Amino acid sequence: MVLDGGATPETLLTALNHAGKHEGLSLIHVPVYYGSDPLGGMGVYGRWNVGNWCDEVQSLRHKIGL
């Protein structure tokens, strides 16, 4: 099942509810903004490929004490 996540929290919740009721695999398309408007960002910068599967990031996290 392929669903559109929409552009509002309500449409995303609707898609999540439909996906949760589906017995098979579901894919929800969530559009992401990229541009200069500060409201489109999360206000953070960093390395997002984190976890024990990424040796470089894990090494950096241990080096800086995280």
PDB file of C-alpha atoms in Angstrom:
ATOM      1  CA  MET A   1       0.000   0.000   0.000  1.00  0.00           C
ATOM      2  CA  VAL A   2       1.334   3.433  -0.959  1.00  0.00           C
ATOM      3  CA  LEU A   3      -0.021   6.482   0.851  1.00  0.00           C
ATOM      4  CA  ASP A   4       0.494  10.215   0.639  1.00  0.00           C
ATOM      5  CA  GLY A   5       1.573  11.758   3.946  1.00  0.00           C
ATOM      6  CA  GLY A   6       0.165  15.095   2.827  1.00  0.00           C
ATOM      7  CA  ALA A   7       1.239  18.498   4.041  1.00  0.00           C
ATOM      8  CA  THR A   8      -0.360  18.701   7.482  1.00  0.00           C
ATOM      9  CA  PRO A   9      -0.096  16.740  10.715  1.00  0.00           C
ATOM     10  CA  GLU A  10      -3.696  15.602  10.242  1.00  0.00           C
ATOM     11  CA  THR A  11      -3.081  14.119   6.784  1.00  0.00           C
ATOM     12  CA  LEU A  12       0.040  12.366   8.030  1.00  0.00           C
ATOM     13  CA  LEU A  13      -1.883  10.877  10.960  1.00  0.00           C
ATOM     14  CA  THR A  14      -4.583   9.690   8.568  1.00  0.00           C
ATOM     15  CA  ALA A  15      -1.958   8.001   6.383  1.00  0.00           C
ATOM     16  CA  LEU A  16      -0.336   6.406   9.442  1.00  0.00           C
ATOM     17  CA  ASN A  17      -3.695   5.070  10.616  1.00  0.00           C
ATOM     18  CA  HIS A  18      -4.438   3.579   7.187  1.00  0.00           C
ATOM     19  CA  ALA A  19      -0.960   2.033   7.023  1.00  0.00           C
ATOM     20  CA  GLY A  20      -1.388   0.558  10.501  1.00  0.00           C
ATOM     21  CA  LYS A  21      -4.585  -1.187   9.457  1.00  0.00           C
ATOM     22  CA  HIS A  22      -3.049  -2.643   6.309  1.00  0.00           C
ATOM     23  CA  GLU A  23      -1.835  -6.227   6.762  1.00  0.00           C
ATOM     24  CA  GLY A  24       1.059  -5.935   4.334  1.00  0.00           C
ATOM     25  CA  LEU A  25       3.895  -3.541   3.683  1.00  0.00           C
ATOM     26  CA  SER A  26       3.017   0.169   3.560  1.00  0.00           C
ATOM     27  CA  LEU A  27       4.944   3.122   2.184  1.00  0.00           C
ATOM     28  CA  ILE A  28       4.077   6.689   3.187  1.00  0.00           C
ATOM     29  CA  HIS A  29       5.435   9.513   1.059  1.00  0.00           C
ATOM     30  CA  VAL A  30       6.354  12.476   3.271  1.00  0.00           C
ATOM     31  CA  PRO A  31       7.355  15.569   1.305  1.00  0.00           C
ATOM     32  CA  VAL A  32      10.389  17.402   2.668  1.00  0.00           C
ATOM     33  CA  TYR A  33      11.078  21.091   2.168  1.00  0.00           C
ATOM     34  CA  TYR A  34      14.520  22.240   1.099  1.00  0.00           C
ATOM     35  CA  GLY A  35      15.126  25.939   0.742  1.00  0.00           C
ATOM     36  CA  SER A  36      16.172  29.157   2.410  1.00  0.00           C
ATOM     37  CA  ASP A  37      13.043  29.747   4.540  1.00  0.00           C
ATOM     38  CA  PRO A  38      14.112  29.225   8.194  1.00  0.00           C
ATOM     39  CA  LEU A  39      10.684  27.802   9.020  1.00  0.00           C
ATOM     40  CA  GLY A  40      11.508  24.844   6.761  1.00  0.00           C
ATOM     41  CA  GLY A  41      14.465  23.694   8.830  1.00  0.00           C
ATOM     42  CA  MET A  42      14.892  22.047  12.189  1.00  0.00           C
ATOM     43  CA  GLY A  43      17.369  24.634  13.416  1.00  0.00           C
ATOM     44  CA  VAL A  44      20.066  22.025  13.843  1.00  0.00           C
ATOM     45  CA  TYR A  45      23.107  20.823  11.985  1.00  0.00           C
ATOM     46  CA  GLY A  46      24.926  17.574  12.385  1.00  0.00           C
ATOM     47  CA  ARG A  47      25.644  14.062  11.246  1.00  0.00           C
ATOM     48  CA  TRP A  48      22.383  12.206  10.974  1.00  0.00           C
ATOM     49  CA  ASN A  49      23.748   8.794  10.031  1.00  0.00           C
ATOM     50  CA  VAL A  50      24.197   7.776  13.650  1.00  0.00           C
ATOM     51  CA  GLY A  51      24.165   4.441  15.344  1.00  0.00           C
ATOM     52  CA  ASN A  52      26.405   1.507  16.029  1.00  0.00           C
ATOM     53  CA  TRP A  53      26.338   0.637  12.297  1.00  0.00           C
ATOM     54  CA  CYS A  54      28.324   3.785  11.429  1.00  0.00           C
ATOM     55  CA  ASP A  55      31.841   3.448  12.854  1.00  0.00           C
ATOM     56  CA  GLU A  56      32.981   6.975  11.950  1.00  0.00           C
ATOM     57  CA  VAL A  57      30.061   8.658  13.712  1.00  0.00           C
ATOM     58  CA  GLN A  58      30.292   6.372  16.736  1.00  0.00           C
ATOM     59  CA  SER A  59      34.015   7.127  17.036  1.00  0.00           C
ATOM     60  CA  LEU A  60      33.290  10.860  16.895  1.00  0.00           C
ATOM     61  CA  ARG A  61      30.558  10.539  19.539  1.00  0.00           C
ATOM     62  CA  HIS A  62      32.934   8.755  21.917  1.00  0.00           C
ATOM     63  CA  LYS A  63      35.669  11.305  21.215  1.00  0.00           C
ATOM     64  CA  ILE A  64      33.425  14.240  22.221  1.00  0.00           C
ATOM     65  CA  GLY A  65      31.928  12.398  25.184  1.00  0.00           C
ATOM     66  CA  LEU A  66      28.435  11.552  23.978  1.00  0.00           C
TER      67      LEU A  66
END
